[in-house]
Short mmCIF file of C-alpha atoms in Angstrom, two decimals:
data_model
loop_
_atom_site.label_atom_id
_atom_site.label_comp_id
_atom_site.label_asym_id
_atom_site.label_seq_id
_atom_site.Cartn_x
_atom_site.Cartn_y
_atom_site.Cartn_z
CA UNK L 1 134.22 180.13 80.46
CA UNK L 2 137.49 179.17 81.61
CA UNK L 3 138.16 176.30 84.29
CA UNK L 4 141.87 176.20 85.89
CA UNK L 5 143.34 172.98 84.93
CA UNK L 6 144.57 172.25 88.63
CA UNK L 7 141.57 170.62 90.71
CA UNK L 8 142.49 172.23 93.52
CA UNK L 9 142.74 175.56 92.43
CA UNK L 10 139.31 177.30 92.36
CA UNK L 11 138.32 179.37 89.83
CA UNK L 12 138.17 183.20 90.18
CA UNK L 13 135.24 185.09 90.67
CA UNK L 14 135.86 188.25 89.13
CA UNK L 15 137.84 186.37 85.67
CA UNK L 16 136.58 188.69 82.93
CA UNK L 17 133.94 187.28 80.59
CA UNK L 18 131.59 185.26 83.18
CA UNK L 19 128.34 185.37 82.81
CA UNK L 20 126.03 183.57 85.47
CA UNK L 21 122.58 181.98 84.53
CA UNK L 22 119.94 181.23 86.33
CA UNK L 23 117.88 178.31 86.16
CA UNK L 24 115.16 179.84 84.12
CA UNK L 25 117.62 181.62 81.90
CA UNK L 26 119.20 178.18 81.17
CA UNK L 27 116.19 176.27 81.01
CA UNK L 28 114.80 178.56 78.14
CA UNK L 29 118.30 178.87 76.40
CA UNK L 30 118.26 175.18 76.25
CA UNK L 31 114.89 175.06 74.79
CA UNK L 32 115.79 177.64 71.83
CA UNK L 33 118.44 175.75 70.88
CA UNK L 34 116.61 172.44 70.68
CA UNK L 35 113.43 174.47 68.92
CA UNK L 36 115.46 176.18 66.89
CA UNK L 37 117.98 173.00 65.58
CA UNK L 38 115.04 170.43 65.55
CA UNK L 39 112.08 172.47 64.08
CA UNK L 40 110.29 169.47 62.66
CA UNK L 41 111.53 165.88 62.97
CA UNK L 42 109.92 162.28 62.10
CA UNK L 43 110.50 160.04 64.60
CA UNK L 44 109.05 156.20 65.24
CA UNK L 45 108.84 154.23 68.91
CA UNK L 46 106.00 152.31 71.02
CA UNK L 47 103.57 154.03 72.87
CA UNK L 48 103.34 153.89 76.69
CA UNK L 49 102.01 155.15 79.47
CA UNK L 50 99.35 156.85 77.44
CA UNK L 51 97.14 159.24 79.75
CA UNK L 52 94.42 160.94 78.25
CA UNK L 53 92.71 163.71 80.89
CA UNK L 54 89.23 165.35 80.76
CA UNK L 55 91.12 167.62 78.82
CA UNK L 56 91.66 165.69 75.72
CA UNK L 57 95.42 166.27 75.32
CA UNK L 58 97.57 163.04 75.21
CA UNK L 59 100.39 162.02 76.81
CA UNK L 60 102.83 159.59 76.52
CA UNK L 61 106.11 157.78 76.29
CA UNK L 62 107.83 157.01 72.71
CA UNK L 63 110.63 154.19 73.24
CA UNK L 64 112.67 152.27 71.66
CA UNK L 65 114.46 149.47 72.96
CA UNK L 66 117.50 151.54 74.60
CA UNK L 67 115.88 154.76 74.95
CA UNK L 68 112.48 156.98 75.57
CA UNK L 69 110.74 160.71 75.13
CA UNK L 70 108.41 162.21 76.92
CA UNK L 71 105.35 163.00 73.98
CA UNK L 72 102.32 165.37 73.89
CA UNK L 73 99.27 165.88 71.52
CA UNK L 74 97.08 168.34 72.19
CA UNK L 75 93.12 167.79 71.58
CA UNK L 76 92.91 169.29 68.65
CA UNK L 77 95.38 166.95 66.32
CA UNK L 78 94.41 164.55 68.47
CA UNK L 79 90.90 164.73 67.14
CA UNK L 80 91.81 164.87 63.55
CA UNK L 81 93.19 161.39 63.71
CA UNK L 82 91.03 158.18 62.31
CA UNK L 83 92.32 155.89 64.89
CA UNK L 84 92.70 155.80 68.71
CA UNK L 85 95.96 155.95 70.63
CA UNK L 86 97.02 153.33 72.41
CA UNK L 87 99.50 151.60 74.46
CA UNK L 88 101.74 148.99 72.74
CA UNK L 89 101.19 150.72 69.26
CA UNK L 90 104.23 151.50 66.94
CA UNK L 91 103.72 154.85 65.70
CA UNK L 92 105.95 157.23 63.41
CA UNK L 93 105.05 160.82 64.86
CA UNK L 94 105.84 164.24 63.35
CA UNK L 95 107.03 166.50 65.92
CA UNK L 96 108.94 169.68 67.29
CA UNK L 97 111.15 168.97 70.24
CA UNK L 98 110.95 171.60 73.05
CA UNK L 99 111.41 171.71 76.79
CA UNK L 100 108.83 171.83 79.93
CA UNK L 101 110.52 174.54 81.38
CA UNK L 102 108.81 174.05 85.00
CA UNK L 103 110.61 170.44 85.11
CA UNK L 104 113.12 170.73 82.68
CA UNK L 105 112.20 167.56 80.69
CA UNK L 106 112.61 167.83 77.17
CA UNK L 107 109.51 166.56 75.25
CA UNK L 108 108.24 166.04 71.34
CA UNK L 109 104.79 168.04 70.51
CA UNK L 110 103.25 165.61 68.17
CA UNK L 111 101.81 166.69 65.31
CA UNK L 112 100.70 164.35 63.23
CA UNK L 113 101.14 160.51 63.86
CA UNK L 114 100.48 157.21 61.57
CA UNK L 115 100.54 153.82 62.91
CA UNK L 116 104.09 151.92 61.82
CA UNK L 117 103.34 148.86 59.52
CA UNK L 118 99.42 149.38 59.26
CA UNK L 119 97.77 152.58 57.51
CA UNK L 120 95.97 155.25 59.95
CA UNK L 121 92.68 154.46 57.48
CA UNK L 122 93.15 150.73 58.23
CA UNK L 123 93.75 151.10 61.73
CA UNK L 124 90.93 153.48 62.19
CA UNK L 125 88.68 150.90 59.81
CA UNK L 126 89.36 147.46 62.22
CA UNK L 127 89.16 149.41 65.59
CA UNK L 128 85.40 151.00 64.17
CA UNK L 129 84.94 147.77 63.08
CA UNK L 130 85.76 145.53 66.81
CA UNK L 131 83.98 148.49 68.63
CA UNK L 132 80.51 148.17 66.55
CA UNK L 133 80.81 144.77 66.77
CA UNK L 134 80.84 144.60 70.31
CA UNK L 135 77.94 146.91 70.61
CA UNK L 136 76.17 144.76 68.56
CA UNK L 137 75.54 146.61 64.93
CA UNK L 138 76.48 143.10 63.47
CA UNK L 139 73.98 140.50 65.47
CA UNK L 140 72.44 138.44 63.03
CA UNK L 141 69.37 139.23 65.01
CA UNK L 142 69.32 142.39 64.14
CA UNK L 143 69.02 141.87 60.63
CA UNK L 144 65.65 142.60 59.07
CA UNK L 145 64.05 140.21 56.45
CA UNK L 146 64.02 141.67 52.96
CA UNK L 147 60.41 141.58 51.19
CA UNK L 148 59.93 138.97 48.65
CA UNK L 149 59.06 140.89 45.96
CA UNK L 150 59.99 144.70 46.49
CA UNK L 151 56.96 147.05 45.48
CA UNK L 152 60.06 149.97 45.10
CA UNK L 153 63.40 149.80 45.82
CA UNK L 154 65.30 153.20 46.74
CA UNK L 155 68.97 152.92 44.86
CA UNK L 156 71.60 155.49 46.85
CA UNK L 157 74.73 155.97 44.06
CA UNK L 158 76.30 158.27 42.25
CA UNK L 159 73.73 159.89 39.47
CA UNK L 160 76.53 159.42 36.83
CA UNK L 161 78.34 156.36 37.53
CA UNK L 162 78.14 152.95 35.64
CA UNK L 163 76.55 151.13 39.30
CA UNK L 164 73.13 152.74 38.69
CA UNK L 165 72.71 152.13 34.66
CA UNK L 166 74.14 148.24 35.24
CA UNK L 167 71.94 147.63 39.10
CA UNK L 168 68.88 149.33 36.83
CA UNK L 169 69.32 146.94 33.88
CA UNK L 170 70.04 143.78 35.89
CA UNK L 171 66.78 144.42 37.47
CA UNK L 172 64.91 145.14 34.36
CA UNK L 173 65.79 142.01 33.13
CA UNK L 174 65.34 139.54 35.73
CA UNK L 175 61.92 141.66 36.66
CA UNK L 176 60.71 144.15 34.02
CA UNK L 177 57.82 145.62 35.94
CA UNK L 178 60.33 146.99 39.14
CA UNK L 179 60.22 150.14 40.21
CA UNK L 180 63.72 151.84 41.23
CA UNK L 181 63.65 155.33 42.52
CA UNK L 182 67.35 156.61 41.90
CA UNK L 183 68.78 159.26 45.13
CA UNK L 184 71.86 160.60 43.74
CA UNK L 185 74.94 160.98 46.16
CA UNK L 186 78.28 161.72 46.39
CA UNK L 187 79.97 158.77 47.00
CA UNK L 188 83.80 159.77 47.86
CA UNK L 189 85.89 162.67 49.31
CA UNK L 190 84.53 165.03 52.02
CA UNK L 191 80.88 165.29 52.87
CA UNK L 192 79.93 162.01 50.91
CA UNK L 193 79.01 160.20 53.80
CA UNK L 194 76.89 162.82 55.25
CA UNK L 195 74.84 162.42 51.92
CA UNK L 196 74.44 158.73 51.98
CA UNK L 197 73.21 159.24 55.61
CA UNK L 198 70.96 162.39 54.74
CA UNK L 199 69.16 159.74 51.73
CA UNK L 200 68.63 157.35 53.73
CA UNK L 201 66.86 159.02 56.55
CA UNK L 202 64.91 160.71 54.08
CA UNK L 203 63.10 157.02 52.56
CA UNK L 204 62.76 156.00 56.20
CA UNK L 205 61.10 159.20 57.39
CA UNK L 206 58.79 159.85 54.03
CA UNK L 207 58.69 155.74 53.86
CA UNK L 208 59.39 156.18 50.03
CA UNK L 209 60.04 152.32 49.43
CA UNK L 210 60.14 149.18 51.25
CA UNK L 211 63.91 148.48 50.25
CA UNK L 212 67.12 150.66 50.49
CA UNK L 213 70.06 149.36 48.07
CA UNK L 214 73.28 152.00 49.17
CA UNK L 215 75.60 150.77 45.69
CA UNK L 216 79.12 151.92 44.21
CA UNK L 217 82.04 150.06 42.26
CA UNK L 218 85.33 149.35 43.65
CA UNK L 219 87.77 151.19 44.80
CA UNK L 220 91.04 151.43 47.43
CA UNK L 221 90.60 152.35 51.11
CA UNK L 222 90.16 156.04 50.78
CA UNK L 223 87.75 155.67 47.77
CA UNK L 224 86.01 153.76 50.41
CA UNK L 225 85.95 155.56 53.47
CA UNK L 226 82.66 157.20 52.83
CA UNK L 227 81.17 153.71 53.35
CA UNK L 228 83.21 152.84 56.35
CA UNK L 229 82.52 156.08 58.40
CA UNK L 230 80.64 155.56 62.36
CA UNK L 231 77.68 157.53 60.80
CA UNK L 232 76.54 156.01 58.28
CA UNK L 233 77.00 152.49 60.09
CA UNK L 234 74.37 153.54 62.88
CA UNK L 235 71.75 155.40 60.58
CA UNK L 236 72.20 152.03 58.51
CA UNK L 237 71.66 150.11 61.85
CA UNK L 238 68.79 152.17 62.90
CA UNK L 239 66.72 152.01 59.45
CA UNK L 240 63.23 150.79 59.84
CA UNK L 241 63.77 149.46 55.93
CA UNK L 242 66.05 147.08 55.14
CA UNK L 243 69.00 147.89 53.52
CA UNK L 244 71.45 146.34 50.96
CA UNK L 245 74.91 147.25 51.37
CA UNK L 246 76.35 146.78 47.23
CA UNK L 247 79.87 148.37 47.84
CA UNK L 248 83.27 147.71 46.02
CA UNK L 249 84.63 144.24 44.42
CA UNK L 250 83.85 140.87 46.20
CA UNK L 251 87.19 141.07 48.06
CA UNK L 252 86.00 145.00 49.37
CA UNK L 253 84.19 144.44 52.64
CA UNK L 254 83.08 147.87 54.42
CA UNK L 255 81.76 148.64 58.04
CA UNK L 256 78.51 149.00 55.56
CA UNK L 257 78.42 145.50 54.76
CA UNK L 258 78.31 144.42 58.32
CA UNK L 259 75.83 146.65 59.65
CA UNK L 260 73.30 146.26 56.32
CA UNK L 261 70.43 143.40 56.63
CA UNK L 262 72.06 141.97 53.71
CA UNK L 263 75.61 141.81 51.95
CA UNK L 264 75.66 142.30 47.75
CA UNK L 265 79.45 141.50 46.74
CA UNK L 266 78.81 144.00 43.42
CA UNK L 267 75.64 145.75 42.44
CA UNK L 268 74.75 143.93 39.76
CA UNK L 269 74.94 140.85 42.23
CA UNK L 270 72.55 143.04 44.34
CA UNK L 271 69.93 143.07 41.79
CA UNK L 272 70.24 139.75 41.21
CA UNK L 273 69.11 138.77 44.77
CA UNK L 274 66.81 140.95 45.21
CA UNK L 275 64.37 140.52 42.29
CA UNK L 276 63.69 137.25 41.25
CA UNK L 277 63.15 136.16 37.28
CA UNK L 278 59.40 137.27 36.91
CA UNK L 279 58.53 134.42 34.96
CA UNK L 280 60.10 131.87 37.29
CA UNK L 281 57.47 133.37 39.60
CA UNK L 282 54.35 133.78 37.40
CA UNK L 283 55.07 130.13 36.84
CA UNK L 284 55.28 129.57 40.04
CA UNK L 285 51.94 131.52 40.95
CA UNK L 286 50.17 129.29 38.20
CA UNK L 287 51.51 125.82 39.82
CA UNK L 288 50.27 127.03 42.91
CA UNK L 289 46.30 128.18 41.59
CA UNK L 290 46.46 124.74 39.75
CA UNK L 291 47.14 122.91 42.91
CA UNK L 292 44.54 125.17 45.16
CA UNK L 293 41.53 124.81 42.67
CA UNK L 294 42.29 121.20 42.30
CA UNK L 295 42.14 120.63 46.13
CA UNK L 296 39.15 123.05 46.50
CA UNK L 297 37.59 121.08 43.68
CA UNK L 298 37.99 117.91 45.69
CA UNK L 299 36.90 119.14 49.25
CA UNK L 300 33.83 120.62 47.66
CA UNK L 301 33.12 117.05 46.02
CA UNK L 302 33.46 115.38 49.46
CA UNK L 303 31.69 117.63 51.17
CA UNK L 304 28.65 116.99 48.29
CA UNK L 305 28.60 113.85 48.50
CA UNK L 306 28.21 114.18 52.59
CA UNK L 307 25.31 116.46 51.94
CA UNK L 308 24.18 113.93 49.55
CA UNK L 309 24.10 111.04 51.59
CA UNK L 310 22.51 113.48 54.56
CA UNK L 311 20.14 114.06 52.29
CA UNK L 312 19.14 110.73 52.10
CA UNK L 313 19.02 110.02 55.83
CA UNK L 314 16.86 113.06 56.57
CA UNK L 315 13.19 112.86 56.54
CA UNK L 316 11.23 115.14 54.83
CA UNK L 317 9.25 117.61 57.31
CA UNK L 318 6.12 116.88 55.91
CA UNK L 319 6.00 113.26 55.83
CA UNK L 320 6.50 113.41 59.04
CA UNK L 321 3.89 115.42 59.99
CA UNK L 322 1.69 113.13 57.50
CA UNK L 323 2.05 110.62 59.55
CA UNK L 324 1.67 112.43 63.21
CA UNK L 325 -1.50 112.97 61.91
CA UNK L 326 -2.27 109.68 60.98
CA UNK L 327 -0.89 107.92 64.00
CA UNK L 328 -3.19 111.00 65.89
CA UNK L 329 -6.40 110.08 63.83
CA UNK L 330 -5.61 106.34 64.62
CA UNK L 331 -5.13 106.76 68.21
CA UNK L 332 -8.72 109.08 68.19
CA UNK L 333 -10.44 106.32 66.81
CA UNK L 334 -9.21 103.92 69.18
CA UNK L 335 -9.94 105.96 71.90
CA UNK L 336 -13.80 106.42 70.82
CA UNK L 337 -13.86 102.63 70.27
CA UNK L 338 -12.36 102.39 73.72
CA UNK L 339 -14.65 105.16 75.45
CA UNK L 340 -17.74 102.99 73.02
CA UNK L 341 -17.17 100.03 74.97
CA UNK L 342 -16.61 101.26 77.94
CA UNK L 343 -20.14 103.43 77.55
CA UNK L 344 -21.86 99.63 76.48
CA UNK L 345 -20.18 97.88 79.52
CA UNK L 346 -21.64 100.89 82.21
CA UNK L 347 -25.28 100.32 80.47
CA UNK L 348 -24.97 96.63 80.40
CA UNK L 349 -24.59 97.21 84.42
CA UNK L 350 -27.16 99.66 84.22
CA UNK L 351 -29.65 97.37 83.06
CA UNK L 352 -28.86 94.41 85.42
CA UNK L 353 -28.78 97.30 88.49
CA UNK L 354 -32.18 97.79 87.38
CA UNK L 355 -33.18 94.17 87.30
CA UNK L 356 -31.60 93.68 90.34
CA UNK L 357 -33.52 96.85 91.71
CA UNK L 358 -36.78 95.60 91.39
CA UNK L 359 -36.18 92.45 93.17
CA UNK L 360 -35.39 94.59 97.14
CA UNK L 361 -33.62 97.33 98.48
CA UNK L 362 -30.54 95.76 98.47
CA UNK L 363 -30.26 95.64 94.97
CA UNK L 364 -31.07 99.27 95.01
CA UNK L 365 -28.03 99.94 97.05
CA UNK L 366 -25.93 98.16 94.72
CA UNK L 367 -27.15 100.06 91.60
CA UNK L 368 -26.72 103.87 93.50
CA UNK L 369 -22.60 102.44 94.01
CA UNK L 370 -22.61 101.44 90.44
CA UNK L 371 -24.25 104.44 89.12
CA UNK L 372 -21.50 106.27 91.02
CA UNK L 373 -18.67 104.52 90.15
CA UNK L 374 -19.84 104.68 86.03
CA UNK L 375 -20.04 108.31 86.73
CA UNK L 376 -16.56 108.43 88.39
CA UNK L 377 -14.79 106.49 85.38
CA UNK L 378 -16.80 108.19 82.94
CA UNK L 379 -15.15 111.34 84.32
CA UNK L 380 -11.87 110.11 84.13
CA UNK L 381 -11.96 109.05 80.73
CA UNK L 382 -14.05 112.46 79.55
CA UNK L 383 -10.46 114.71 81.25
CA UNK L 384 -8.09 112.14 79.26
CA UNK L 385 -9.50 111.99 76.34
CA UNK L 386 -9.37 116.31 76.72
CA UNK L 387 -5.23 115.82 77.69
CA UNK L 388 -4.74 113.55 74.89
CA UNK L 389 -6.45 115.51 72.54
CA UNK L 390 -5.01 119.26 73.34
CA UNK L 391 -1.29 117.31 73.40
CA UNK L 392 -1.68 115.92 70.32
CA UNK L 393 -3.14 119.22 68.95
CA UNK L 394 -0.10 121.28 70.14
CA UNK L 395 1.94 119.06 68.78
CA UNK L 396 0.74 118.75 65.73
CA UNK L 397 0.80 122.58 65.56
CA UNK L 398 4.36 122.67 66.47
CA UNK L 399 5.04 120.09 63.89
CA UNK L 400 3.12 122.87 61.31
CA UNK L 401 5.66 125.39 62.84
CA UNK L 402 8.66 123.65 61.97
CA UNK L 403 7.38 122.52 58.69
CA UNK L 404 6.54 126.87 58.07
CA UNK L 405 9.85 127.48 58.94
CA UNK L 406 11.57 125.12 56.73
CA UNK L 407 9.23 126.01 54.05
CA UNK L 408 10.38 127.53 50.79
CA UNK L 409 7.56 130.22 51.56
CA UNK L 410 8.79 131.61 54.39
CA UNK L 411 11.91 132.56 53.29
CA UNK L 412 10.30 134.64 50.38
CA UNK L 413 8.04 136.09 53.27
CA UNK L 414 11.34 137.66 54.94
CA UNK L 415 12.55 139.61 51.19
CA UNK L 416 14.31 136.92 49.51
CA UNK L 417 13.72 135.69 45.54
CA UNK L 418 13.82 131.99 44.39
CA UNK L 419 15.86 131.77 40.99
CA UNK L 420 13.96 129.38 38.78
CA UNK L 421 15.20 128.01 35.08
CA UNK L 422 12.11 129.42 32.78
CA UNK L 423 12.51 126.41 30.51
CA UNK L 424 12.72 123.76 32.96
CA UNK L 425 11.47 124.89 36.09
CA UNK L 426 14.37 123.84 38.61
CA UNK L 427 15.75 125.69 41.00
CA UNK L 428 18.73 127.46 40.42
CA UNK L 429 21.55 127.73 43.21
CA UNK L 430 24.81 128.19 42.23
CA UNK L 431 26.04 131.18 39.68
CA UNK L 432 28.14 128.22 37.60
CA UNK L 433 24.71 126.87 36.22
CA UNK L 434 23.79 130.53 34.54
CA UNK L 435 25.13 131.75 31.18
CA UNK L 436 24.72 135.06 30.09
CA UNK L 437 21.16 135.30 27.99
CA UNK L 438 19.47 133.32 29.82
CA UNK L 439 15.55 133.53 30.94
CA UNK L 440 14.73 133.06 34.47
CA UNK L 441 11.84 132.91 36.21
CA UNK L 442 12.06 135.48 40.04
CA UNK L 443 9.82 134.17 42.37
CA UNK L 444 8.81 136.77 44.71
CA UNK L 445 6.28 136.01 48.16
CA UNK L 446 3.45 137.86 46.21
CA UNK L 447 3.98 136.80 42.36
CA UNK L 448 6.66 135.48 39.82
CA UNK L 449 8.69 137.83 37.20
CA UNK L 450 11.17 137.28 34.08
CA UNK L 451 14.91 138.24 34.11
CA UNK L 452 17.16 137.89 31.63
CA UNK L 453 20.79 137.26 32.99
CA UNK L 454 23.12 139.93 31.19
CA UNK L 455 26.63 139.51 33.24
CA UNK L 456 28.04 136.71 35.74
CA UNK L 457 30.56 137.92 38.44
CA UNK L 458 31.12 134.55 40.54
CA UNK L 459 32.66 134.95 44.40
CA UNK L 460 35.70 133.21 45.32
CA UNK L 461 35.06 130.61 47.33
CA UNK L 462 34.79 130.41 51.32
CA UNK L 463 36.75 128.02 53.60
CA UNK L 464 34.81 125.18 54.35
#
């Protein structure tokens, strides 16, 4: 294209060699060239004005301090990455720089991009790690208390690996009677995660043990990431068992760790919290059945000698029915003396009525009021003698009652058997005064038979 060198002078329209574009033409011209000399280029800025639509394609800004380009990742990279997008971040992208032909804005189609400074695996590990976090996967409630002593402990590690043969003598050790059942897994590289996960819902939906140890030895990020994955951190979290997380060095820490009920800072150091020295414990047990026979031994003492002084207090049933009866006989007596005197004291009248009768008529009015009024009181004391002698009777028979019912008798009546010592005739009750070969006597409600005791089997004994 030539252009006349005098500002005034327009160009002419039909110079040879012209070629007019139009916008479209240009547009795409443009965009060849830059596609064609920029194929692939790294490039590093800050993000901003990040948009993300219901599409799932992002777009953005890249800047620098004196310049910016428009950026776009489509959903499907955008997916592959381990860490979100977001505004403010310093990225270095990989890219091909093209042109939006229906603005004709030249833009960078991202690739592949990796955070400037921190690691993508990093990055992707601490934003899991603040988002769990605030949902709550790390509450201290949350955590489940780990059984005292494990009846089986499930162990989720590689099948070939030095963790298992060290976490498996550790706890043979400290606590030679545990039982371990070993669920081999992958435990780096692609699908290892989905393993670990897959074991673990397996001992919670079979309910295989009552402890979950997930165990492996050290290792950098990547070796890691298996253990660090959104997964595994929420089938962890949901586990009705409780789980040990035994992962890496002391210094690793994975989003396993946080999530498990408890954090081991190596496997062996796993094993050692979780079973304690078995004969720290049988020792323990011993103290304990010392102490709790001794203090069962002393309430049963006390509450003897209660009995015993009870025992003392209490009247015998039929000594004091012994002497109802007397006190009944005495009060008989002195209620035929009584009724005696009274029967001398009406005749005594009954003779001087009669004297008196033979002297007039007047007398003989006098006598028919005494004869009445003897016959009156003789009634009297005829009914109360009858009331005091049917009361007295009833009682006494309810007295005879009682003293049935408390009676040795009875209770062999209803099926039971009094345990006598053949050689010297006292009543046995309590299993700790037999031996084996001893004679006893069985005392049944209709006759007596000989036993021979052959074994002892004593109960434990019953709160008081």
């Amino acid at each position: 294209m030539q252009v006349s060198k005098n500002p005034s002078q327009k160009p002419h329209a039909d110079l040879p060699g012209r070629r007019i574009f139009s916008v479209s033409e240009l547009t795409r011209s443009i965009r060849d060239l830059l596609e064609n000399g920029f194929p692939f280029v790294w490039i590093s800025g800050e993000i901003s004005n990040l948009r993300i639509p219901s599409s799932g394609h992002a777009y953005f800004t890249l800047k620098d301090a004196r310049s910016q380009i428009s950026g776009v990742m489509f959903n499907g990279q955008r997916r592959q990455l381990k860490f979100k997008l977001a505004d403010g971040m310093a990225i270095t992208a990989l890219g091909r720089i093209t042109v939006y032909e229906p603005r004709g804005n030249y833009q960078l189609l991202v690739e592949y991009v990796e955070p400037t400074g921190t690691g993508s695996l990093q990055l992707a590990y601490e934003q899991l790690k603040a988002r769990l976090h605030d949902e709550g996967l790390f509450d201290a409630a949350a955590k489940q208390q780990l059984p005292l002593i494990p009846r089986c402990v499930g162990l989720i590690t590689s099948g070939t690996g030095a963790v298992m043969h060290d976490f498996i003598k550790t706890a043979r050790r400290r606590f030679p009677s545990a039982r371990i059942r070993i669920f081999p897994v992958r435990v780096q590289g692609d699908g290892a995660e989905a393993e670990i996960a897959g074991a673990l819902d397996r001992i919670n939906q079979d309910n295989l043990c009552d402890l979950v140890v997930i165990a492996r030895g050290g290792g950098s990020l990547e070796d890691l990431m298996a253990f660090n994955g959104e997964h595994l951190a929420r089938r962890v979290f949901a586990s009705q068992i409780p789980v040990v997380s035994a992962v890496g060095h002391e210094t690793d820490y994975t989003i396993a760790d946080f999530v498990a009920d408890l954090r081991a800072p190596t496997p062996t150091a796993a094993a050692e919290l979780i079973f304690p020295v078995q004969a720290a414990v049988f020792a323990h047990l011993n103290q304990q059945s010392t102490r709790l026979v001794a203090g069962m031994t002393f309430r049963l003492k006390a509450v003897q000698s209660r009995l015993d002084t009870l025992e003392t207090r209490l009247r015998h049933p039929r000594r004091q029915l012994e002497e109802n009866i007397q006190r009944l006989d005495i009060l008989s007596e002195r209620l035929v003396h009584a009724m005696t005197r009274h029967q001398h004291r009406c005749e005594l009248i009954f003779s001087r009525s009669a004297y008196h009768l033979s002297t007039g008529r007047l007398v003989s009015f006098q006598l028919d009021a005494g004869k009445e009024q003897v016959n009156h009181l003789a009634s009297r004391f005829s009914a109360a003698f009858r009331h005091l002698k049917n009361r007295e009777q009833a009682r006494v028979s309810g007295l005879n009652d009682r003293l049935y019912g408390l009676s040795p008798h009875h209770v062999l009546d209803r099926g039971y058997v009094m345990i006598k010592n053949t050689q010297s005739d006292t009543v046995i009750q309590q299993v700790s005064r037999l031996a084996e070969g001893d004679r006893v006597t069985l005392v049944f409600a209709d006759g007596t038979a000989m036993a021979d005791i052959i074994r002892i089997t004593p109960h434990e004994p019953k709160n008081l």
